[in-house]
Coordinates of C-alpha atoms in Angstrom, one line a residue:
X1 CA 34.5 19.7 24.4
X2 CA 33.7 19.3 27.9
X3 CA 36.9 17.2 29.8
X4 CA 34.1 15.5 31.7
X5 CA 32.9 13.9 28.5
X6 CA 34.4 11.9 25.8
X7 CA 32.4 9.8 23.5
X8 CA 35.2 7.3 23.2
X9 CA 35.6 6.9 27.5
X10 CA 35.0 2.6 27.8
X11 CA 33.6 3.6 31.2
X12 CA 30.9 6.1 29.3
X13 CA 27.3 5.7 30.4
X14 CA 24.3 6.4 29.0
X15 CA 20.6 7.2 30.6
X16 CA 17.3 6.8 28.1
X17 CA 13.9 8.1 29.7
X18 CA 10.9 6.1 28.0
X19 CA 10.9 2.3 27.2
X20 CA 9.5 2.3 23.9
X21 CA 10.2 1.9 20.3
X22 CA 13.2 4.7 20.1
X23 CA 13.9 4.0 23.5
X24 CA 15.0 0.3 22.7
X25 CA 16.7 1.3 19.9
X26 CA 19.1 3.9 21.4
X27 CA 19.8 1.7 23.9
X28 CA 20.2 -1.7 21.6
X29 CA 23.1 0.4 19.4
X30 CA 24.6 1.9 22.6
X31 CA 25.0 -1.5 24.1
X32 CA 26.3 -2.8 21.1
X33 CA 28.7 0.3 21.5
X34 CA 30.0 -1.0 24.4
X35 CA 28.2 1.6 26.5
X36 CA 26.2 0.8 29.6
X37 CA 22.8 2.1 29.2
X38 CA 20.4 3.0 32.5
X39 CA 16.7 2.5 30.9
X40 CA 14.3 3.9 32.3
X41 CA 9.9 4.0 32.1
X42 CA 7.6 4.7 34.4
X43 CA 5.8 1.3 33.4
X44 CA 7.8 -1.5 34.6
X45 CA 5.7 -4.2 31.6
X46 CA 7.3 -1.5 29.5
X47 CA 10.9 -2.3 31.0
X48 CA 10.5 -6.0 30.5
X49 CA 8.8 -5.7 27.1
X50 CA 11.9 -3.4 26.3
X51 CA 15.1 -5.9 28.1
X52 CA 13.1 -8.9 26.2
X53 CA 13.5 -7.1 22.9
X54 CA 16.4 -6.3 23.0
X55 CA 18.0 -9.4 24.2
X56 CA 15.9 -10.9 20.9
X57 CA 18.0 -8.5 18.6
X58 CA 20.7 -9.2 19.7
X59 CA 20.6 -12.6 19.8
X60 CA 19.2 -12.6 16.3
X61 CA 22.5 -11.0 15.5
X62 CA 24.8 -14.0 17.0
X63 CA 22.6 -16.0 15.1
X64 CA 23.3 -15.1 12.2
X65 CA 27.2 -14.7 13.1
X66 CA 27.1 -10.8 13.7
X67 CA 27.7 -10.9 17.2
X68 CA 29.5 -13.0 19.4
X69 CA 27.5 -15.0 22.5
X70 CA 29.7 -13.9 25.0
X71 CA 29.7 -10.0 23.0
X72 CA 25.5 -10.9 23.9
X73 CA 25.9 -11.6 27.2
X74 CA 27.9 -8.6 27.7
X75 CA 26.1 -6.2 26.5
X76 CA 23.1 -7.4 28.4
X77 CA 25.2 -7.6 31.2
X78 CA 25.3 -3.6 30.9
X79 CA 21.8 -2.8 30.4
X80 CA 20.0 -1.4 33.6
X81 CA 16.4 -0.4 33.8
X82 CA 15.3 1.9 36.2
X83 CA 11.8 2.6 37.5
X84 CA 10.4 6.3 37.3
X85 CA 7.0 5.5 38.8
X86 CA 7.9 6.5 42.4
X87 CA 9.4 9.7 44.3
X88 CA 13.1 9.8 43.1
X89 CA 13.0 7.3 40.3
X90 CA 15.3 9.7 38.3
X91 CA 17.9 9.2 41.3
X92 CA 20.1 6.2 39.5
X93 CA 21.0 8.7 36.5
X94 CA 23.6 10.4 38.9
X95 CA 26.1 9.0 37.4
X96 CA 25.5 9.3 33.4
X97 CA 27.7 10.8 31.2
X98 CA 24.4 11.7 28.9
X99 CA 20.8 11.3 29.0
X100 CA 18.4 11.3 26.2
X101 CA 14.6 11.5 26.3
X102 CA 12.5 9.6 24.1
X103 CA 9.2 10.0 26.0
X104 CA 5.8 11.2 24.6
X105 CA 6.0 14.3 21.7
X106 CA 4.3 16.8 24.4
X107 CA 6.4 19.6 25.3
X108 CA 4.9 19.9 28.9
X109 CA 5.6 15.9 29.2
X110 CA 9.2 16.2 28.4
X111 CA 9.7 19.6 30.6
X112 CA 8.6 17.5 33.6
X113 CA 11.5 14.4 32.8
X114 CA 13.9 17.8 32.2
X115 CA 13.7 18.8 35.5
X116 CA 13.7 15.8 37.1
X117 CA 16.9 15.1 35.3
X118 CA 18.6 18.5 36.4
X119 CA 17.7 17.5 39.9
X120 CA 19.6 14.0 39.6
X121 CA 22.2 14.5 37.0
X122 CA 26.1 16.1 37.6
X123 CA 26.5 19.1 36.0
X124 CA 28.2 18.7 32.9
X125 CA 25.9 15.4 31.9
X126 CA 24.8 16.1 28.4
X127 CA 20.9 16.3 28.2
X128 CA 19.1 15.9 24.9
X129 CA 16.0 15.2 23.5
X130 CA 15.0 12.9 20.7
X131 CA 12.2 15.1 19.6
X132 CA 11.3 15.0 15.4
X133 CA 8.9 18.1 16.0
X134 CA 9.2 20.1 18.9
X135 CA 11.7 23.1 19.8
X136 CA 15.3 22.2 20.6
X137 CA 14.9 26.2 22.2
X138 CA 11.7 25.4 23.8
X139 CA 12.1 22.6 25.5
X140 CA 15.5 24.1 26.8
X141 CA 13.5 26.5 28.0
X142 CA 12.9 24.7 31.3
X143 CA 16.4 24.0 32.1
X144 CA 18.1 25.8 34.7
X145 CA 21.5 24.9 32.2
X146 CA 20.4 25.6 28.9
X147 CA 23.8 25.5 27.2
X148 CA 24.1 21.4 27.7
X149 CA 20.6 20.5 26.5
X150 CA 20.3 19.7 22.3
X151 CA 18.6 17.8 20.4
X152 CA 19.4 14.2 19.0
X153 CA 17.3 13.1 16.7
X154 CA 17.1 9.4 15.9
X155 CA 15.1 7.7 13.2
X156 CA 12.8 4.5 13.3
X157 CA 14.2 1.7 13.3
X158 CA 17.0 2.6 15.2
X159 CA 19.5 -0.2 14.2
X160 CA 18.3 0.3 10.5
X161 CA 18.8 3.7 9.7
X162 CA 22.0 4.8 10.2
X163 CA 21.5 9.0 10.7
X164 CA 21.0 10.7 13.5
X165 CA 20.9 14.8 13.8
X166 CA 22.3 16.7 16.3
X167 CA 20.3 20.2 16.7
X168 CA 21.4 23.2 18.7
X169 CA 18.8 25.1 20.4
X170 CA 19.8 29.0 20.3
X171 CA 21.7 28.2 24.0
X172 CA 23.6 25.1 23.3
X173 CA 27.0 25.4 23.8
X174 CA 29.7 23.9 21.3
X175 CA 31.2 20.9 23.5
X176 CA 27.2 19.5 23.6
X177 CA 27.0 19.5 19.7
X178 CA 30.9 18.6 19.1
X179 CA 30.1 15.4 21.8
X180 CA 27.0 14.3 20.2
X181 CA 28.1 13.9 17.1
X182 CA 31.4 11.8 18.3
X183 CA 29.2 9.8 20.1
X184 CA 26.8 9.0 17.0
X185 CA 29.8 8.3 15.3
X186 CA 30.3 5.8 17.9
X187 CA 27.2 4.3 17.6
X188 CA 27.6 3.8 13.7
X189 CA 25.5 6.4 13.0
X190 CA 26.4 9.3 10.9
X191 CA 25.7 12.5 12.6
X192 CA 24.4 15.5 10.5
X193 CA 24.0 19.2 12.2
X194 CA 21.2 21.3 11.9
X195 CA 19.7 24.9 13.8
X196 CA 16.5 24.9 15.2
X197 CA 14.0 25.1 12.9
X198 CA 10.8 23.4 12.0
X199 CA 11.4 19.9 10.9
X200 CA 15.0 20.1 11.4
X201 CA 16.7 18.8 8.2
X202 CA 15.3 15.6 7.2
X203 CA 11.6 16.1 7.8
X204 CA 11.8 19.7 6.3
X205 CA 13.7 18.8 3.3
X206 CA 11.2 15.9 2.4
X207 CA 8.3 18.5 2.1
X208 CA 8.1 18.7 -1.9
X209 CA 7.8 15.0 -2.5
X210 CA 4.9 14.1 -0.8
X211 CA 3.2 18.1 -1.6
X212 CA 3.8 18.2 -5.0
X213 CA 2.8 15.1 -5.6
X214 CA -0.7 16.0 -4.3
X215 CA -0.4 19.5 -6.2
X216 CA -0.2 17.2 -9.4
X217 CA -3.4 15.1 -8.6
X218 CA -5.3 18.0 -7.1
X219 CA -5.0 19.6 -10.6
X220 CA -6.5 16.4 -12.7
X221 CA -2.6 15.8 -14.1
X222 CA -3.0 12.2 -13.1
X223 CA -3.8 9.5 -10.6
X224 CA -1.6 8.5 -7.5
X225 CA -1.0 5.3 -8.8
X226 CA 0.6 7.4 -12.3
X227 CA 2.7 9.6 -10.2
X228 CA 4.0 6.8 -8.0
X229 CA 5.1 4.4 -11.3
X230 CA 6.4 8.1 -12.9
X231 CA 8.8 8.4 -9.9
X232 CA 10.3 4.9 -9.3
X233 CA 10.1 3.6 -13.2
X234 CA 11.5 7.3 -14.2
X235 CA 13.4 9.0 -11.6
X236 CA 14.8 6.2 -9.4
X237 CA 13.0 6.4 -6.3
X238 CA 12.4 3.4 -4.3
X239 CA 8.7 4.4 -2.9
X240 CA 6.5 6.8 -4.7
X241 CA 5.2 9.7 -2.5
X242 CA 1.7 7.4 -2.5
X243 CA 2.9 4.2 -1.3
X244 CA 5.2 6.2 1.0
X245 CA 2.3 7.6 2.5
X246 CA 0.2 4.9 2.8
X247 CA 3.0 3.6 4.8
X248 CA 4.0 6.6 7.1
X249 CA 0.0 6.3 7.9
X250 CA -1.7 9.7 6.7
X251 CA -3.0 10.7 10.2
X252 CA 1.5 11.2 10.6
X253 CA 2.1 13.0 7.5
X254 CA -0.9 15.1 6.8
X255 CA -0.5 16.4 10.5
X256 CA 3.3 16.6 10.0
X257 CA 2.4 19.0 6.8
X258 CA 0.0 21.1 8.7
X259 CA 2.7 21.5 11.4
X260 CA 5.2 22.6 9.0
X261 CA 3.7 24.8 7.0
X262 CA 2.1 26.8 10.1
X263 CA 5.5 27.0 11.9
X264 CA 6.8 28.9 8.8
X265 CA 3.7 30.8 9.1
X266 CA 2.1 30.2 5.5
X267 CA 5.5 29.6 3.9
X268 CA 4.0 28.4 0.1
X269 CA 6.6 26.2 -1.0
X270 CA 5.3 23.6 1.9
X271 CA 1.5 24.4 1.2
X272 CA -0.7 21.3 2.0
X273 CA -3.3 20.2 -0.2
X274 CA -6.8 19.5 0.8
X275 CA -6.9 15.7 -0.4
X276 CA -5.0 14.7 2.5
X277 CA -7.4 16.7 5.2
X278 CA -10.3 14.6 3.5
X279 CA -9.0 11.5 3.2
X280 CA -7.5 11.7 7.1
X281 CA -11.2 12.7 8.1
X282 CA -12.4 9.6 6.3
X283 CA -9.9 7.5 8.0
X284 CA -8.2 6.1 5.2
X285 CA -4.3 6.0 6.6
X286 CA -2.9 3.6 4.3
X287 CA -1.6 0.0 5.4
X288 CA -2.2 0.1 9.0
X289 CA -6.2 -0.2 8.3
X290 CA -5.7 -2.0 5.0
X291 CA -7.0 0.9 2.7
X292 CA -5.6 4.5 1.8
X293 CA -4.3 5.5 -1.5
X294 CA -3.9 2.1 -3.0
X295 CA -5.8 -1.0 -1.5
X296 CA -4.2 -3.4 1.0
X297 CA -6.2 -6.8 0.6
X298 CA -4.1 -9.0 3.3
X299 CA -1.8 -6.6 3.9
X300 CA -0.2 -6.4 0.2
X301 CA -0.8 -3.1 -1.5
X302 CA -2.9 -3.5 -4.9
X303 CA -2.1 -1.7 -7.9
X304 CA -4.6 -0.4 -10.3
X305 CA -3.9 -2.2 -13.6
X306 CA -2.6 0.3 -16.3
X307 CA -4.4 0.2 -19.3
X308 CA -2.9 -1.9 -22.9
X309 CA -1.1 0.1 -25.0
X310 CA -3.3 1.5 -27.9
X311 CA -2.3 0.0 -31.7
X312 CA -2.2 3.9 -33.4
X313 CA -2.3 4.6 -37.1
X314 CA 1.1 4.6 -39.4
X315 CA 0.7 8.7 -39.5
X316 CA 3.9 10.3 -39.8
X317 CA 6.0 11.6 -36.8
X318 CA 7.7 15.5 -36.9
X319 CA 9.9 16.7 -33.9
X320 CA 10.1 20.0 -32.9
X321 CA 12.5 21.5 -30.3
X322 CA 14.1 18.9 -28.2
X323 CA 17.6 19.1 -26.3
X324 CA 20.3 18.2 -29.0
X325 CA 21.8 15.2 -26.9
X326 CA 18.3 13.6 -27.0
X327 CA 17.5 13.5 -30.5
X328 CA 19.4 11.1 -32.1
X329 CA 18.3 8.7 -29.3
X330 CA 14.4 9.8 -29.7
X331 CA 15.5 9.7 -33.8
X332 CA 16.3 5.7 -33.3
X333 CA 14.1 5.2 -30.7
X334 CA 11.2 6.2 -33.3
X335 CA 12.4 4.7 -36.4
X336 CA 12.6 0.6 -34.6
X337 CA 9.7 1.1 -33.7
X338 CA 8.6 1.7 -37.6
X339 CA 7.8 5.6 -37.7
X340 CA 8.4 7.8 -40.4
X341 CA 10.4 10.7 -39.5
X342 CA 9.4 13.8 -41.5
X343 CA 12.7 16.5 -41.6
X344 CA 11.4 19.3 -43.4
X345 CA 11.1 22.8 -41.1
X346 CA 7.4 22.5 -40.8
X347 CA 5.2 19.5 -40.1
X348 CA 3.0 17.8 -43.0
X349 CA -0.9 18.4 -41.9
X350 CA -1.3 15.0 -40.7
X351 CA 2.3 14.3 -38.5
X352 CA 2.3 13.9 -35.0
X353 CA 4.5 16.7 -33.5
X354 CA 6.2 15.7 -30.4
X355 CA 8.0 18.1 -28.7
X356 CA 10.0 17.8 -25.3
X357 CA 9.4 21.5 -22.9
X358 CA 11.4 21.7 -19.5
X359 CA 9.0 23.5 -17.1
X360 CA 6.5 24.6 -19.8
X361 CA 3.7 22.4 -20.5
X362 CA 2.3 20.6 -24.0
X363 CA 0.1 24.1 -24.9
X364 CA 2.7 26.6 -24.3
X365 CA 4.8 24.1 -26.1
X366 CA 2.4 24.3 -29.6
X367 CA 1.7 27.9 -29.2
X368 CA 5.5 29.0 -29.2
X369 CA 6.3 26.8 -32.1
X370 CA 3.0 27.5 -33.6
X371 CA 1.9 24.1 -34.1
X372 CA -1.5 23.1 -34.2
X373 CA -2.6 22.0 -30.7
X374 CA -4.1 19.4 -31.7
X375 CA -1.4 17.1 -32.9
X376 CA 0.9 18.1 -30.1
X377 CA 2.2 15.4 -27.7
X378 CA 4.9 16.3 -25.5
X379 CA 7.3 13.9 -24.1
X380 CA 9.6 14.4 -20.6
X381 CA 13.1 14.4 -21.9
X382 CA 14.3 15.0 -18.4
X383 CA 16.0 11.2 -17.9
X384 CA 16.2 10.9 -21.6
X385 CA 14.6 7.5 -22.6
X386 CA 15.8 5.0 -20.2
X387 CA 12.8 3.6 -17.9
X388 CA 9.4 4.8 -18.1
X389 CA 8.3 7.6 -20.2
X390 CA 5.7 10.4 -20.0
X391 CA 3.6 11.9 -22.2
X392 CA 1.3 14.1 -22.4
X393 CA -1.6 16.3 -24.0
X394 CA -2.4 19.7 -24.9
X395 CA -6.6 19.8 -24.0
X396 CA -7.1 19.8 -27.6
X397 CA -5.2 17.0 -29.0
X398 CA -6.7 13.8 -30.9
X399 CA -7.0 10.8 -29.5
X400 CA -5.3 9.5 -32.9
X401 CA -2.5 11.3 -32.5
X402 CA -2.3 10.3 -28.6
X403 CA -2.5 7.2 -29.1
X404 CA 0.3 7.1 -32.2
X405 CA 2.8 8.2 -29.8
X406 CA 1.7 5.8 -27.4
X407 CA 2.5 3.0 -29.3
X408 CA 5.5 4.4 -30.9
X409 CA 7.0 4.9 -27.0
X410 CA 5.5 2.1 -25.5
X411 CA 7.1 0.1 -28.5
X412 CA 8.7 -2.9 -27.5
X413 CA 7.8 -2.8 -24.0
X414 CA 9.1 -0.2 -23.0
X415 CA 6.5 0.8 -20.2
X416 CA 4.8 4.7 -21.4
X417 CA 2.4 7.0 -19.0
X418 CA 0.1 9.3 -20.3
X419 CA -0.7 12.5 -18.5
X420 CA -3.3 15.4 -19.0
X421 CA -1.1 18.6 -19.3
X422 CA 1.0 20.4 -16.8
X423 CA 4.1 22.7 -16.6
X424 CA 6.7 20.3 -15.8
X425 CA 5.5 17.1 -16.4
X426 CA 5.3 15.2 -13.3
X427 CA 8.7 14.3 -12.3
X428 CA 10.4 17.6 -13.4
X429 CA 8.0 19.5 -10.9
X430 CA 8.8 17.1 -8.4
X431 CA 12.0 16.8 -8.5
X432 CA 13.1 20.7 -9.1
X433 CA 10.8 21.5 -5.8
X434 CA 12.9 18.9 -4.1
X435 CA 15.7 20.7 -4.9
X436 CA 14.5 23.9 -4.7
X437 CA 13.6 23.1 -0.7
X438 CA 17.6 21.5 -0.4
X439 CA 18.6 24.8 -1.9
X440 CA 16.6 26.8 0.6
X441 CA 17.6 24.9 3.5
X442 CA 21.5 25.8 2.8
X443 CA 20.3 29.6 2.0
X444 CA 19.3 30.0 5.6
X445 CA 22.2 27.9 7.1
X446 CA 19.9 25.4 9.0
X447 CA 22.8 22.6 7.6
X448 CA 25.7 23.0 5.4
X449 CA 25.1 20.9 1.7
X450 CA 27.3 18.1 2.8
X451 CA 24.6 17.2 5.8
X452 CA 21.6 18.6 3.4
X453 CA 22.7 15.9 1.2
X454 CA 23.7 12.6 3.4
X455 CA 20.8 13.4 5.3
X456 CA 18.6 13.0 2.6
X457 CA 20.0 9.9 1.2
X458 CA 20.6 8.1 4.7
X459 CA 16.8 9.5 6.1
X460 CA 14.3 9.7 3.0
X461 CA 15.6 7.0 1.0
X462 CA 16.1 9.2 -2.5
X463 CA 18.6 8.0 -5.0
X464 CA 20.7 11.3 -4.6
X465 CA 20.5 14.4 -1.9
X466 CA 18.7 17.3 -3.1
X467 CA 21.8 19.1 -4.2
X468 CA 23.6 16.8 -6.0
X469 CA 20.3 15.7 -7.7
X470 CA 20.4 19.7 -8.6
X471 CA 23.5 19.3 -9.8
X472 CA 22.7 15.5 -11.5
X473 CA 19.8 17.7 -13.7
X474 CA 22.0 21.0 -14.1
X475 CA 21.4 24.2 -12.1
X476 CA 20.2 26.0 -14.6
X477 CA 17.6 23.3 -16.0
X478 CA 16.3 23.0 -12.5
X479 CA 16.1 27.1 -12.2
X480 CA 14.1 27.0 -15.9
X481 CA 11.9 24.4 -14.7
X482 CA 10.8 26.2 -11.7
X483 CA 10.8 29.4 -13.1
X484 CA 8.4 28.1 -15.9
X485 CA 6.3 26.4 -13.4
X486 CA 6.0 30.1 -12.0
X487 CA 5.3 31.7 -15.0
X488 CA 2.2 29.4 -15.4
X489 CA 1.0 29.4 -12.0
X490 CA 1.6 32.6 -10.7
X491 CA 2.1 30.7 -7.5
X492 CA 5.0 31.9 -5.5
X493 CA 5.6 28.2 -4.3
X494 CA 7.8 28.0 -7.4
X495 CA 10.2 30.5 -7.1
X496 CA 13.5 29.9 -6.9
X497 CA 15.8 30.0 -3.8
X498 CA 18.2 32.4 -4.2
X499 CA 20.8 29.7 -3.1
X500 CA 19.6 27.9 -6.3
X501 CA 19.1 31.3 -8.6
X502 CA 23.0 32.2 -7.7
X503 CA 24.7 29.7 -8.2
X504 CA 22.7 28.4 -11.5
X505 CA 23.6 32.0 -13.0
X506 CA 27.3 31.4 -11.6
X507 CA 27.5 28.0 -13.2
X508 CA 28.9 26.4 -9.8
X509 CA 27.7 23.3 -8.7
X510 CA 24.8 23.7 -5.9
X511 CA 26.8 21.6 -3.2
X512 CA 29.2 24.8 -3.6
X513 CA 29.7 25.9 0.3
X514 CA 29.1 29.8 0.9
X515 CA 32.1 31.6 1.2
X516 CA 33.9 33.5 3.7
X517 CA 32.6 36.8 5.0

């Protein structure tokens, strides 16, 4: 690291071009630091709404005992904004230790705060860029010293959400990277590293929730209010991709998934789908204007009721293949709820035959045991039985027997999801692209699967990181899933990484580092 900067200095300062929303937050947790922050906006109302806001925060947080007053007045006490408006307004960053713009996400906006900064700043002041989309490289690019500009991404709220990522661009030397993550460390933030690539880590490994999601829907599998239920009652999620959506605004993530998926020219596995281009062109964003995929009457998001559970007939039940932990559970789980189990090799011809396919779907699922289609329900076995189940139909199967297993699972009130059919379910295609993207992110080094991981949990919110989810579901489960998925699509979207494929057919876990060259 440079000898000219230590995160841990007492005397360290810190610039912060633009006033705004991540602006305010940098500088509230740097003050809380104990760093003294020069703030900076060309629009002085912006500099008062900022100080104002921040003074709030922080009072809220004596308030409520978290801060002391005089700890308030202190860190106010080191807060300095600075006016850019005029000739020369960069001039009181001469002495900062590091600066970090978090102006406007237009390249030829930031190049022109870059190079006032070079002309202000010392030479070995760290200068970094809060950028979620743009080139760490590129915006480099205009710096006559490329090696002490990175990138240092923040995420919104600031206070909140405790990750930050610290990007080299293909110039950045090692005492920026090494001094940006001490100092988000500092900060109480924990600092993940990733290259230069579209998306960085967090916004390129959330790519398969949101997509596959609207894969699933596109192809008449089921509604966005099924998927959502699916994916918090089932898998754990807090938000289904849906509500997440609606809250993210559409306009931001449908352009976020164009952007995406053109910087890695065409790449399939973060393929768009059209539903999102049409409903961004009819303006329907989600919460901010009240209506998007759910309705927002005063501002509180309306589900769509589900429909009551249907009575069924007492036919009997016959299970075919289903993973061997499972079926003393599914055995129990059947019988309180007053089935009769048949256990003879073949189904009687009036059973319902439920079977349980990872990555296959309910026809493939009939013709392999050749059972007739239409008494075939399938049921996702992926999370066993706990929370909400799925089933779902071959395009052939009786409403009777639909509706048997229905009220055999939903038995009790145990909450049940029916589903047209589709290789993988809902949340087994889901969740093993989710994966499959974490998997492909450590195959081309952008982080190492310690980052891939706390950067999913601490930025997207899932209940595990993409790797140790992989490794929560089995490698090789996750590798049949997609490469069923595959096998029914023909879509190359599903194939397995070959960080994935490796380590699945090496039985290691997926959080297993590469190895020395």
């Amino acid at each position: 690291m440079s000898r000219s900067f230590e995160a841990g200095r007492a005397d360290l300062t810190l610039g912060v071009v633009g006033a705004g929303v991540m602006g305010r937050g940098i500088a509230q947790v740097a003050l809380e630091a104990g760093i003294a922050v020069r703030l900076a906006d060309a629009r002085p109302e912006a500099l008062e709404e900022a100080r104002v806001f921040i003074a709030g925060m922080l009072q809220r947080k004596a308030q409520k005992g978290q801060l002391a007053e005089t700890e308030v007045a202190a860190a106010l006490g080191r807060l300095e904004t600075v006016g850019t408006g005029a000739e020369g307004g960069y001039g009181r960053f001469a002495g900062c230790d590091l600066v970090i713009e978090a102006v406007a996400e237009r390249m030829e906006v930031k190049h022109a705060v870059l190079r006032d900064l070079e002309r202000a700043v010392g030479p070995d002041c760290i200068l970094a860029t809060n950028t979620s989309s743009l080139s760490v490289t590129g915006f480099a690019a205009a710096a006559e010293r490329p090696g002490r500009v990175a990138g240092f991404h923040f995420f919104n709220p600031v206070p909140l959400m405790k990750l930050v990522e610290v990007i080299g661009g293909l110039l950045t030397e090692p005492w920026v990277l090494d001094g940006l993550a001490a100092l988000a460390e500092r900060l109480g933030h924990r600092p993940v590293r990733a290259t230069d690539t579209p998306g960085f880590l967090v916004n390129h490994a959330g790519r398969a929730f949101g997509t596959e999601a609207l894969r699933l829907v596109s192809e008449g599998v089921c509604g966005f209010a099924e998927v959502d239920r699916i994916m918090t009652e089932a898998a754990g999620f807090r938000m289904g991709p849906f509500s997440l959506m609606d809250l993210t605004g559409l306009d931001v993530s449908h352009a976020v998934m164009e952007s995406i998926y053109h910087q890695y020219y065409e790449e399939p596995r973060y393929r768009p789908v059209q539903i999102t281009a049409q409903r961004t062109a009819a303006g329907l964003y989600g919460r901010k204007v009240g209506r998007g995929f759910y309705a927002y009457p005063e501002g509180r998001q309306l589900w769509p009721e589900e429909p009551p559970l249907p009575e069924g007939d007492d036919r009997p039940v016959w299970i075919g293949a289903v993973p061997a932990a499972a079926l003393d559970p599914l055995r129990e789980t059947l019988s309180r709820a007053g089935a009769e189990l048949e256990s003879g090799e073949r189904p009687s011809p009036r059973a319902l035959c439920l079977v349980a396919p990872f990555g296959g779907d309910a026809t493939g699922a009939a013709v392999d045991q050749r059972l007739d289609p239409r008494r075939v329900v399938a049921l996702d076995l992926l999370f066993g039985l706990e929370g909400r189940r799925t089933v779902m139909t071959t395009p052939v199967t009786e409403a009777a027997c639909r509706d048997r297993a229905l009220a055999l699972l939903g038995a009790g009130g145990a909450k049940v999801t029916a589903i047209h059919d589709s290789p993988g379910f809902v949340a087994q295609r889901i969740l093993a692209c989710i994966v499959n993207v974490g998997c492909e992110i450590a195959q081309q080094r952008i982080a190492g699967p310690e980052d891939i991981d706390r950067a999913v949990e601490l930025g997207l919110g899932y209940p595990h990181g993409s790797l140790a989810f992989g490794d929560r579901l089995g490698p090789r489960r996750v590798m049949a899933i997609l490469e069923g998925l595959q096998a029914a699509t023909g879509d190359p979207r599903y194939r397995p990484s070959l960080w994935l494929r490796r380590r699945a057919l090496l039985d290691l876990p997926l959080t297993t580092p590469e190895g020395p060259l």
